[in-house]
Tab-separated table of C-alpha atoms in Angstrom:
chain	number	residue	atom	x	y	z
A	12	UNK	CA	-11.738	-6.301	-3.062
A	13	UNK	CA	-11.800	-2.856	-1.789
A	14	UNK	CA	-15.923	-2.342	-2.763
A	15	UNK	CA	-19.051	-3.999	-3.395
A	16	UNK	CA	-21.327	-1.469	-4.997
A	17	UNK	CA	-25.025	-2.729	-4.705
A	18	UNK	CA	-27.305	-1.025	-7.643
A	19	UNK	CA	-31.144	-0.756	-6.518
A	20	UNK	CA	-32.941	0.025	-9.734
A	21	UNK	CA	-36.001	1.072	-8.761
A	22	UNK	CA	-37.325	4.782	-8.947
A	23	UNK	CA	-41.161	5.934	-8.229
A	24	UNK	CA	-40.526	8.186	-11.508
A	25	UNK	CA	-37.731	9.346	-13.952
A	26	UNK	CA	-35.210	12.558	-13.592
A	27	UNK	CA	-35.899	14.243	-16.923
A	28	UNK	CA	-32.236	14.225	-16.840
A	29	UNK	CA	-31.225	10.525	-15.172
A	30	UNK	CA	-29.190	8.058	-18.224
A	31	UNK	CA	-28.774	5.637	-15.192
A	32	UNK	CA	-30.189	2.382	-16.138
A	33	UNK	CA	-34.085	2.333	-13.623
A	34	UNK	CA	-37.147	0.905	-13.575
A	35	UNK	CA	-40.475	1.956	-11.840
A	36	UNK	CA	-41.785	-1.529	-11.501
A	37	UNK	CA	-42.332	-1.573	-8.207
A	38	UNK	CA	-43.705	-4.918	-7.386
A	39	UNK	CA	-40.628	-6.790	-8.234
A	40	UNK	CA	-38.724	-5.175	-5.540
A	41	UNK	CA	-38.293	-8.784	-2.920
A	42	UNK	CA	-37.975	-10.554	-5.984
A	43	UNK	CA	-34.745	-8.047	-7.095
A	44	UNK	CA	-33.914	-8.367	-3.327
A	45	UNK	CA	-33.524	-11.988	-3.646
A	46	UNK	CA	-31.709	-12.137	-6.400
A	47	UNK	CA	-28.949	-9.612	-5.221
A	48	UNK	CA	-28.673	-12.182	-1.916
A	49	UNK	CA	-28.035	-14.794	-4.553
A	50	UNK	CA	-25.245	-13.167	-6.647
A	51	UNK	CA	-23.738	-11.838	-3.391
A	52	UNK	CA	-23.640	-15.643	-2.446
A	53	UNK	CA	-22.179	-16.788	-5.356
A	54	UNK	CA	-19.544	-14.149	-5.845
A	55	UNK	CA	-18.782	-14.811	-1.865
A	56	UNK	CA	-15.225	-15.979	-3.605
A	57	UNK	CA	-13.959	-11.686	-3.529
A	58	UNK	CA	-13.553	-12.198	0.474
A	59	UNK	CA	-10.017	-13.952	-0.419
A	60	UNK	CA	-9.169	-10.380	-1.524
A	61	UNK	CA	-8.949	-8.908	2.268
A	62	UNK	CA	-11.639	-7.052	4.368
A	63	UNK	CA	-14.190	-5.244	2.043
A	64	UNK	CA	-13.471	-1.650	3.177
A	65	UNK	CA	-16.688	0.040	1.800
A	66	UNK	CA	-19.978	-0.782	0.822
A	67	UNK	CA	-22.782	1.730	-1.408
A	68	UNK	CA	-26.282	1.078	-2.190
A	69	UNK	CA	-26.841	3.533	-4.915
A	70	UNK	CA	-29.441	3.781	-7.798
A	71	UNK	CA	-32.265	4.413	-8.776
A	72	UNK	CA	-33.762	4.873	-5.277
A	73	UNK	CA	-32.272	2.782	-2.368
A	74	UNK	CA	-34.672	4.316	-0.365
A	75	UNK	CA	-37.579	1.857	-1.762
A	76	UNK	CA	-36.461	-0.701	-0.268
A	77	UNK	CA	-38.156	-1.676	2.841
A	78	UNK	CA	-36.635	-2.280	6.304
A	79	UNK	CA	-37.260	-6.206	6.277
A	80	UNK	CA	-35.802	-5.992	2.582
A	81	UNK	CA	-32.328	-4.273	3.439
A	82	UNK	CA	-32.299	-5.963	6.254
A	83	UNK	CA	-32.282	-9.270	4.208
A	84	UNK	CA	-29.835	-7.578	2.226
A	85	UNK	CA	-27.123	-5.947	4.499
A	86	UNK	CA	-27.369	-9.740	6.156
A	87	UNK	CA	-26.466	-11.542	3.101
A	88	UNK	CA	-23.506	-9.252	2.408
A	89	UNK	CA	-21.995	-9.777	5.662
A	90	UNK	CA	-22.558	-13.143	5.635
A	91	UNK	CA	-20.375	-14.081	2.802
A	92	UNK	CA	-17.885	-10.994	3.229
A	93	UNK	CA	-15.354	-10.311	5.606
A	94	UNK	CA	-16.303	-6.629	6.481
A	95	UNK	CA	-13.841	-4.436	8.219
A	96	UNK	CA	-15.103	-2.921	11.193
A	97	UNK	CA	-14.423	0.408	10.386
A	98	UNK	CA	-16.022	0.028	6.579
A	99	UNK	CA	-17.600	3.175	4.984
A	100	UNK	CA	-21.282	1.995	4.338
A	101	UNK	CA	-23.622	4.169	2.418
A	102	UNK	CA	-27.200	4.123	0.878
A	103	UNK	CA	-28.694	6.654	-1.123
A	104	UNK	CA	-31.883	8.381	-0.355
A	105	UNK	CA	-34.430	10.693	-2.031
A	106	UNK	CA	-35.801	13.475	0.442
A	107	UNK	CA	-38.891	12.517	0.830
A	108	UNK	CA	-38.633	8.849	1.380
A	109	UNK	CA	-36.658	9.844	4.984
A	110	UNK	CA	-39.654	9.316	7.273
A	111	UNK	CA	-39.287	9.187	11.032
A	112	UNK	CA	-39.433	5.398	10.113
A	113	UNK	CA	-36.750	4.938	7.915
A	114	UNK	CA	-34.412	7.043	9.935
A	115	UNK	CA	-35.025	5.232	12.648
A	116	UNK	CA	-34.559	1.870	11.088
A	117	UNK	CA	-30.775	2.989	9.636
A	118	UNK	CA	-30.243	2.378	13.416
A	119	UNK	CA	-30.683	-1.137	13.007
A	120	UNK	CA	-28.317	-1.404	9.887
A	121	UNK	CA	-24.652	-1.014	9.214
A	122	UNK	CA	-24.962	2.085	7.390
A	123	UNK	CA	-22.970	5.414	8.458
A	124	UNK	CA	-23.414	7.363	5.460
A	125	UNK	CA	-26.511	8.614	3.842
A	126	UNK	CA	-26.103	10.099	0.362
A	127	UNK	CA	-29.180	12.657	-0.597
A	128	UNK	CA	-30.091	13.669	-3.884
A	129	UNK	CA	-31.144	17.095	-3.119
A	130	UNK	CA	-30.118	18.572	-6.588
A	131	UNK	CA	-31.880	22.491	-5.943
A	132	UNK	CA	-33.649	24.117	-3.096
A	133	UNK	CA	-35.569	26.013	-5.329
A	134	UNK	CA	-39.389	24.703	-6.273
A	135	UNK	CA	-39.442	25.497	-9.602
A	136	UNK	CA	-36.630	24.071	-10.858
A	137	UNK	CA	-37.388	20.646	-8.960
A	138	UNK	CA	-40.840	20.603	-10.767
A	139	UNK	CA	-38.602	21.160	-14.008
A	140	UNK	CA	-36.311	18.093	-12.924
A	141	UNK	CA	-39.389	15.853	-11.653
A	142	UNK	CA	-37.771	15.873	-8.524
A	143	UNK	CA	-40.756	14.313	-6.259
A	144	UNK	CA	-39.482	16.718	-3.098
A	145	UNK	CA	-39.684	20.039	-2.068
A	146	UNK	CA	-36.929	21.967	-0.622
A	147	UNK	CA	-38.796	21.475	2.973
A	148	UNK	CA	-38.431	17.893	2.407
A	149	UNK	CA	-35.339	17.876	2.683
A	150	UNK	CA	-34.505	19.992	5.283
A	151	UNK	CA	-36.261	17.601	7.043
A	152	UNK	CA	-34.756	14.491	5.986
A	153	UNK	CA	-31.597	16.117	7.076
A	154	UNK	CA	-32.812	16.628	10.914
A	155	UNK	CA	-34.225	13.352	10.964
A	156	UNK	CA	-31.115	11.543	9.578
A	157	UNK	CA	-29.244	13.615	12.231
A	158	UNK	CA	-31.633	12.539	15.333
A	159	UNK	CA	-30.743	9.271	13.912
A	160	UNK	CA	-27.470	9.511	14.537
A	161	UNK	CA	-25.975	9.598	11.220
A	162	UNK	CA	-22.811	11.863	11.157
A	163	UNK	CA	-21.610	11.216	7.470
A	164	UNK	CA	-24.478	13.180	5.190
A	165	UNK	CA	-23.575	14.158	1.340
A	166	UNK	CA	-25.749	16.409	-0.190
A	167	UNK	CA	-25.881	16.111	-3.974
A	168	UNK	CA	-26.443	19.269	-5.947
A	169	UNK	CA	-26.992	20.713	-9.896
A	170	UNK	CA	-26.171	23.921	-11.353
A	171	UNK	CA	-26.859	25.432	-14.990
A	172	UNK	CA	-30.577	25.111	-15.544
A	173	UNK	CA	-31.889	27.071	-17.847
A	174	UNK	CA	-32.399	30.706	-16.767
A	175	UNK	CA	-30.815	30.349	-13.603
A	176	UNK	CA	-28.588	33.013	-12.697
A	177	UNK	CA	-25.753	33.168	-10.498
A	178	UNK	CA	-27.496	34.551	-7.547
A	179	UNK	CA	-30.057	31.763	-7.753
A	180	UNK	CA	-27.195	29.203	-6.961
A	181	UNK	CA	-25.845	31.368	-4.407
A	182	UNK	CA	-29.017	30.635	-2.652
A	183	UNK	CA	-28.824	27.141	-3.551
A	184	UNK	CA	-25.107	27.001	-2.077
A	185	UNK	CA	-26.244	28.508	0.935
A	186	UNK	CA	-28.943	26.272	1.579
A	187	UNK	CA	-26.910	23.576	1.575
A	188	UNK	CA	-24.264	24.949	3.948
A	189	UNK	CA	-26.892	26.255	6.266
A	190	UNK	CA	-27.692	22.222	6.518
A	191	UNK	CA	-23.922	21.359	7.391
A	192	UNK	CA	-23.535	18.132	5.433
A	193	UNK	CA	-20.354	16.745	5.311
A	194	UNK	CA	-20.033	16.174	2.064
A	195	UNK	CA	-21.079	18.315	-1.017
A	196	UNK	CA	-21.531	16.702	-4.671
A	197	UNK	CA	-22.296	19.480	-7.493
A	198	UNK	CA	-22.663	18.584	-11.082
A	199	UNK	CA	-23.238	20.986	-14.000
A	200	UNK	CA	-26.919	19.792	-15.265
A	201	UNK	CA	-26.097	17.951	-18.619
A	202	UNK	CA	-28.328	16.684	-21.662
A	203	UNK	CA	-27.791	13.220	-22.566
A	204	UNK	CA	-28.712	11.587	-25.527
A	205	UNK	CA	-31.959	9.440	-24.923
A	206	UNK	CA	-33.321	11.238	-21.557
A	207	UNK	CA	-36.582	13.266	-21.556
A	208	UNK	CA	-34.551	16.578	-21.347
A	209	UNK	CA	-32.529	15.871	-24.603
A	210	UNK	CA	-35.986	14.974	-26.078
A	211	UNK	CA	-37.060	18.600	-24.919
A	212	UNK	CA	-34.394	20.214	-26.757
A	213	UNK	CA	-34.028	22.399	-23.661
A	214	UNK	CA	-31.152	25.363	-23.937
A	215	UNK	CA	-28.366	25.133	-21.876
A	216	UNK	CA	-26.571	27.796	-20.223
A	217	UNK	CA	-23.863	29.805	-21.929
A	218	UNK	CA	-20.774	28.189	-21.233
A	219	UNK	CA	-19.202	31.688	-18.952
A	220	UNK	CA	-22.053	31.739	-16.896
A	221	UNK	CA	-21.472	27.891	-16.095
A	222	UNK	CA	-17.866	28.748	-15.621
A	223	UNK	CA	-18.605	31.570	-13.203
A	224	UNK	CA	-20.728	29.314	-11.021
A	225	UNK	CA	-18.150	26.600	-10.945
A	226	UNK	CA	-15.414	28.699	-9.809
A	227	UNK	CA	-18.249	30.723	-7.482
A	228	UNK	CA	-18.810	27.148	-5.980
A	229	UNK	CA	-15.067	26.260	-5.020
A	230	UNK	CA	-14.678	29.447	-3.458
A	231	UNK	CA	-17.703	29.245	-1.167
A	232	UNK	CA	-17.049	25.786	0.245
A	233	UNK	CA	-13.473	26.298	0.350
A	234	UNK	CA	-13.978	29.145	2.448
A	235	UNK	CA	-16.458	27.463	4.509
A	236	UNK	CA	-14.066	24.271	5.448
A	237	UNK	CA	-14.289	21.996	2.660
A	238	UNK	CA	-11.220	20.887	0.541
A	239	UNK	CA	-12.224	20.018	-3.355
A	240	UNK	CA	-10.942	16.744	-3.622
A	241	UNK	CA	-12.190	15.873	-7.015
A	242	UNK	CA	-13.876	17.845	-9.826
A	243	UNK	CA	-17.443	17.760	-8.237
A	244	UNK	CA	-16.382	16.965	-4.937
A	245	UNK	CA	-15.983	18.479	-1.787
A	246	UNK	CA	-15.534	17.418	1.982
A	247	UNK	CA	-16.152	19.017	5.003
A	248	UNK	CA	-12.450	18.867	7.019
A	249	UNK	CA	-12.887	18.845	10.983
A	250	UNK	CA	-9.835	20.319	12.331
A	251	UNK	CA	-8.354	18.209	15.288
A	252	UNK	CA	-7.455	19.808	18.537
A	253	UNK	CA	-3.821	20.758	19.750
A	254	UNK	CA	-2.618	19.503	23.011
A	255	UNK	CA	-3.419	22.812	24.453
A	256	UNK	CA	-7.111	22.959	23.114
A	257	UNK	CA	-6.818	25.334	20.233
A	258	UNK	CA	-7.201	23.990	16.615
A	259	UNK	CA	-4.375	23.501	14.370
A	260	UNK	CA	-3.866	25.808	11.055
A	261	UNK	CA	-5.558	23.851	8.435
A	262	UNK	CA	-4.435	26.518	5.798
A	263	UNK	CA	-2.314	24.775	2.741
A	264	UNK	CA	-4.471	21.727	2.502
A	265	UNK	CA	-2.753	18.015	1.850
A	266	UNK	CA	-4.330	15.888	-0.520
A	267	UNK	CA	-6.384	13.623	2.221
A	268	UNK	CA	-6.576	16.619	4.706
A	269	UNK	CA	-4.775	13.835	7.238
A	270	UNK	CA	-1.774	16.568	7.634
A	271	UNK	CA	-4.607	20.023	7.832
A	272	UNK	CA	-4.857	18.347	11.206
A	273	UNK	CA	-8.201	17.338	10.735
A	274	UNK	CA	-10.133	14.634	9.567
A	275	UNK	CA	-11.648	14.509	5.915
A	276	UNK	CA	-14.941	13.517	5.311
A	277	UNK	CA	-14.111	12.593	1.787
A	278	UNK	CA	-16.424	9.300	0.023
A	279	UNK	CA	-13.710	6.577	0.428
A	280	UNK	CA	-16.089	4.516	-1.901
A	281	UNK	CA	-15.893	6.752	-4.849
A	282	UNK	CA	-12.064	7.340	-4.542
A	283	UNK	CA	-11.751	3.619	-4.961
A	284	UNK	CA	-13.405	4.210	-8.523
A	285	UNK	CA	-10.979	7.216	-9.122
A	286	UNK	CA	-7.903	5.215	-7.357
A	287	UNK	CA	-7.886	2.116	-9.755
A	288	UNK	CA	-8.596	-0.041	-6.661
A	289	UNK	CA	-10.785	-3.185	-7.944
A	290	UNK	CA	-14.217	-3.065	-6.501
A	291	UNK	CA	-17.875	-5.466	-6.872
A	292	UNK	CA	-20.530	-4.798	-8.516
A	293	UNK	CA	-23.757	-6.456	-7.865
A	294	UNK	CA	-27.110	-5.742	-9.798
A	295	UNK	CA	-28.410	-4.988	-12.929
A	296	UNK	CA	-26.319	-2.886	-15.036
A	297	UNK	CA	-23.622	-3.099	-11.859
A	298	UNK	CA	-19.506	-3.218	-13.512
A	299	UNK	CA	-17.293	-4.638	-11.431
A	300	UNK	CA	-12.958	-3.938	-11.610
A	301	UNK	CA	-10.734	-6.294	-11.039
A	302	UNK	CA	-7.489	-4.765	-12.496
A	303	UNK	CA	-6.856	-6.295	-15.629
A	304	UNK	CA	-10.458	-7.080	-16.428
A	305	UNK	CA	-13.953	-5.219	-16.075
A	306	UNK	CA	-17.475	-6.977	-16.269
A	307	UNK	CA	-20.932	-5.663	-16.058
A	308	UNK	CA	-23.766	-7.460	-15.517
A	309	UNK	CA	-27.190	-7.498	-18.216
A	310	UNK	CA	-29.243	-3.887	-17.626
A	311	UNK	CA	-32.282	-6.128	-17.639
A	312	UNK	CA	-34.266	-6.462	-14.314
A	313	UNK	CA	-36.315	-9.561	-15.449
A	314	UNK	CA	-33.210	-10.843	-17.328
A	315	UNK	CA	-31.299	-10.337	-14.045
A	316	UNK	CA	-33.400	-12.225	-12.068
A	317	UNK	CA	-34.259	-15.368	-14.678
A	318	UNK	CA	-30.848	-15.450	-13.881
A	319	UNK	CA	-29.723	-15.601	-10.721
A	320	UNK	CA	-33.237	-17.670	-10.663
A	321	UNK	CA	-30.883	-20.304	-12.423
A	322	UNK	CA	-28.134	-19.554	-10.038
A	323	UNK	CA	-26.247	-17.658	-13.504
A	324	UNK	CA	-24.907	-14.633	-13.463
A	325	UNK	CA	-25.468	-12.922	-17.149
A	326	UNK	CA	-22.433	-10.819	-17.758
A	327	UNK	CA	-20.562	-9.249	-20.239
A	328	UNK	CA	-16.447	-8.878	-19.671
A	329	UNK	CA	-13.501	-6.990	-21.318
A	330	UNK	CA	-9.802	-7.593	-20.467
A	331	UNK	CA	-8.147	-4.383	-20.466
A	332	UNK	CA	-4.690	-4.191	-21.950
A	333	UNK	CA	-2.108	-1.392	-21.075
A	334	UNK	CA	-3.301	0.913	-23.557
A	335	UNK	CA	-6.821	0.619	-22.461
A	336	UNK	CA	-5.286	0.915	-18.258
A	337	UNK	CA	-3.714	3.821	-19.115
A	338	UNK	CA	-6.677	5.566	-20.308
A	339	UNK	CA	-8.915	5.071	-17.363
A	340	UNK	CA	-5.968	6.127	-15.533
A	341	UNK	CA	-6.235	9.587	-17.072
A	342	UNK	CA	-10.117	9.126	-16.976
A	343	UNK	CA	-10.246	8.942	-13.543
A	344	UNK	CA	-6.720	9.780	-11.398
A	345	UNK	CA	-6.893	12.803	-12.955
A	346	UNK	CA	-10.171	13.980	-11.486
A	347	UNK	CA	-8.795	13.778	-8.033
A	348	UNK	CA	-6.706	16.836	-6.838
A	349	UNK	CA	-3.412	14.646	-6.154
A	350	UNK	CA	-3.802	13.934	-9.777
A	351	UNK	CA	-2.310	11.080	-11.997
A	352	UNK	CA	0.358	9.435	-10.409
A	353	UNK	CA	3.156	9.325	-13.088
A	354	UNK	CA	5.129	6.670	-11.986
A	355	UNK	CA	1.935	4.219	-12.135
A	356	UNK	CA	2.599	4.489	-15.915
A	357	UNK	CA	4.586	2.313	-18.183
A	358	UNK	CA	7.628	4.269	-19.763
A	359	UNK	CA	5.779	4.226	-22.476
A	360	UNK	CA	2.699	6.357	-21.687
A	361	UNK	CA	4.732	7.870	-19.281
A	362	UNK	CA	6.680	9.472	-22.014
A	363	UNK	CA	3.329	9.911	-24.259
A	364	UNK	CA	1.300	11.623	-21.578
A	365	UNK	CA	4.331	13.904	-20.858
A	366	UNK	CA	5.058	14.585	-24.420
A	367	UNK	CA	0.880	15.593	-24.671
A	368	UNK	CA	0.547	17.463	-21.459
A	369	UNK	CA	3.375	20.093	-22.474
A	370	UNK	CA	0.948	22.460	-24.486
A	371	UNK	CA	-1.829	22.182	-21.193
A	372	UNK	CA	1.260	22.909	-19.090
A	373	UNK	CA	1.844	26.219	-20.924
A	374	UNK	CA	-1.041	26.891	-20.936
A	375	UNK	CA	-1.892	26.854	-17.492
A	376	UNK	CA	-4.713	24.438	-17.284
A	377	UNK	CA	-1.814	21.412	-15.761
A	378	UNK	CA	1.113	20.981	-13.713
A	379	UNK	CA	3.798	18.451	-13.551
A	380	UNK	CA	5.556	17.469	-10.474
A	381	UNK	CA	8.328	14.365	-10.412
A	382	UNK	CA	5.693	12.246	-9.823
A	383	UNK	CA	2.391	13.507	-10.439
A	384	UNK	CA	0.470	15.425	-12.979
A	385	UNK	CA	-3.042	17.729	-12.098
A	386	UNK	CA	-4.952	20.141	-12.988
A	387	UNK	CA	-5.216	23.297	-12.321
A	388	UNK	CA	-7.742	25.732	-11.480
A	389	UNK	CA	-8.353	26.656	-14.642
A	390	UNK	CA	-8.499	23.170	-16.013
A	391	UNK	CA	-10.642	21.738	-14.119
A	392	UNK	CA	-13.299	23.314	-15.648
A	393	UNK	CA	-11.909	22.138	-19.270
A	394	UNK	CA	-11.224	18.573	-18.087
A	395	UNK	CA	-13.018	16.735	-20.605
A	396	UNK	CA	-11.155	18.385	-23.276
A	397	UNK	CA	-7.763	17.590	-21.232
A	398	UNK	CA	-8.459	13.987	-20.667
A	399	UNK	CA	-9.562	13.328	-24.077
A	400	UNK	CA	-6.265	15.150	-25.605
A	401	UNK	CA	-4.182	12.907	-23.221
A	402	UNK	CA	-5.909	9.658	-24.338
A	403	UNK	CA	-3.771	6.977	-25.926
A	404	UNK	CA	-6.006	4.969	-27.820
């Protein structure tokens, strides 16, 4: 296995917006703790795979957790994994849990990439969102995570609140560049069903001025050394020297940036999700891939950890058949700017996803090469559409 994705749960209060599966019940944090040790124990078996390459602590708020409690953590994983030495290891934080303290105890862990949920540098739309930081907050998480010596920071960001205009994410954009992460996340803010903002009924923007900000984003970071590597992703490429000191031309960027002659700061744990390359996941509510099969374990903490209490892991499992394979293919490959690798397919969907694309093709919004099909940039901001018209099932 590739991954192990470790899902920490816990949250001092709710995003109006978050439909990730949280709790705020605080208290049961060792208890959680001990149970992930356990399941990370008794799945030990994924180490026959080959070296686990990456590791994420996401959420929810990883940041809870104490230092004695990912410490317990980070020592059960690498106790029953073989971890490569060069593995990716992030944790996500909120702002205003990076005290002096914490940065200085990501010293004493594996990790080497921090992953901060920023979302808006402006304080009125964080009260909207029920972000719990302000905009100096985390600013200063940044320097501390940097006196800390972590040199892998994402930065995640939203767009389209209501009212906001396009000038007031050009601030937002150059906040964040102004901070130098490595790594930029942006997401167009959505209403799902069941979260306090659907419940609020709030407007969204019209669908032009979302369009405009999109488009408005690649441009910036593009311009400002970042290659857009998937739909809402973007990493910061570090051009390598030449042998006589001057940096190479990293105009007409490769897919990995390897050939830009630089190195790309891209999240090698999320491209496993969009590569099809099986990954671990422990937790509540954590899926796990495994190729021809996908699991995902009960989105109840206290059912979670009655269970692994019992030394059971309570799970739910699909095997996927080629139909099924081929969608996620399109769900996800085609997210990433190489695109969907064409000769992955059976002839079958091959000749099906061919057969759909033509229209999208003429269109504009795809294009075909002898082995791989993307979008372009005008369809990446229709993808959803795309995807769904190239579905099989």
């Amino acid at each position: 296995m590739a991954g192990i994705y470790i899902h920490i749960p816990f949250c001092r209060s709710r995003c109006i917006y978050c439909g990730f599966y949280s709790t705020t019940s605080l208290e049961l944090r060792q208890l959680y703790v001990d149970s992930l040790c356990r399941e990370v124990e008794m799945r030990g078996m994924f180490r026959e795979g080959g070296a686990t390459k990456t590791i994420y602590l996401g959420g929810g708020t990883p940041s809870l957790l104490t230092q004695p409690q990912l410490h317990l953590l980070f020592e059960a994983i690498y106790k029953y994994n073989k971890v490569a030495e060069d593995a990716e290891v992030t944790i996500e934080v909120n702002p205003d849990d990076v005290t002096a303290e914490l940065a200085e105890g990501l010293r004493l862990l594996p990790v080497n990439r921090v992953s901060m949920g920023v979302q808006t540098f402006d304080e009125a739309r964080l009260r909207f969102l029920h972000r719990r930081h302000t905009a100096a907050q985390a600013t200063a998480a940044i320097e501390r995570l940097r006196d800390a010596g972590i040199r892998n920071i994402s930065i995640d960001l939203m767009y389209g609140f209501p009212g906001e205009t396009l000038d007031d994410w050009e601030r937002d954009i150059d906040a964040a560049l102004r901070l130098g992460a490595e790594h930029l996340s942006a997401y167009c803010l959505t209403v799902e069903e069941g979260t306090p903002l659907h419940r609020m009924h709030t407007k969204p923007l019209d669908e032009e001025t979302e369009r405009a900000m999109y488009y408005h984003l690649i441009d910036r970071l593009e311009a400002s050394g970042y290659e857009h590597y998937e739909i809402s992703n973007f990493a910061k490429i570090i051009p390598t020297p030449s042998p006589t000191g001057a940096a190479q031309n990293i105009q007409n960027p490769s897919p990995t940036g390897a050939d830009r002659g630089g190195h790309s700061f891209r999240s090698r744990h999320n491209s496993s999700y969009w590569n099809a390359t099986p990954y671990v996941g422990i937790g509540a509510s954590a899926h796990s891939y495994e190729g021809r099969t996908r699991s995902w374990n009960v989105a109840d903490l206290c059912q979670y950890i009655e269970g692994m209490k019992r030394g059971e892991r309570i799970f739910d499992f699909e095997t996927l058949d080629d139909d099924t394979r081929y969608d996620d293919l399109v769900a996800t490959a085609l997210r990433t700017r190489e695109g969907l690798d064409l000769t992955m397919l059976t002839e079958k969907h091959r000749d099906y996803c061919i057969r759909t694309a033509r229209r999208f093709v003429s269109d504009g919004l795809l294009r075909i090469s002898e082995t791989h099909m993307a979008l372009t940039r005008r369809g990446l901001f229709v993808s959803d559409m795309i995807m769904s018209e190239l579905m099989y099932v």
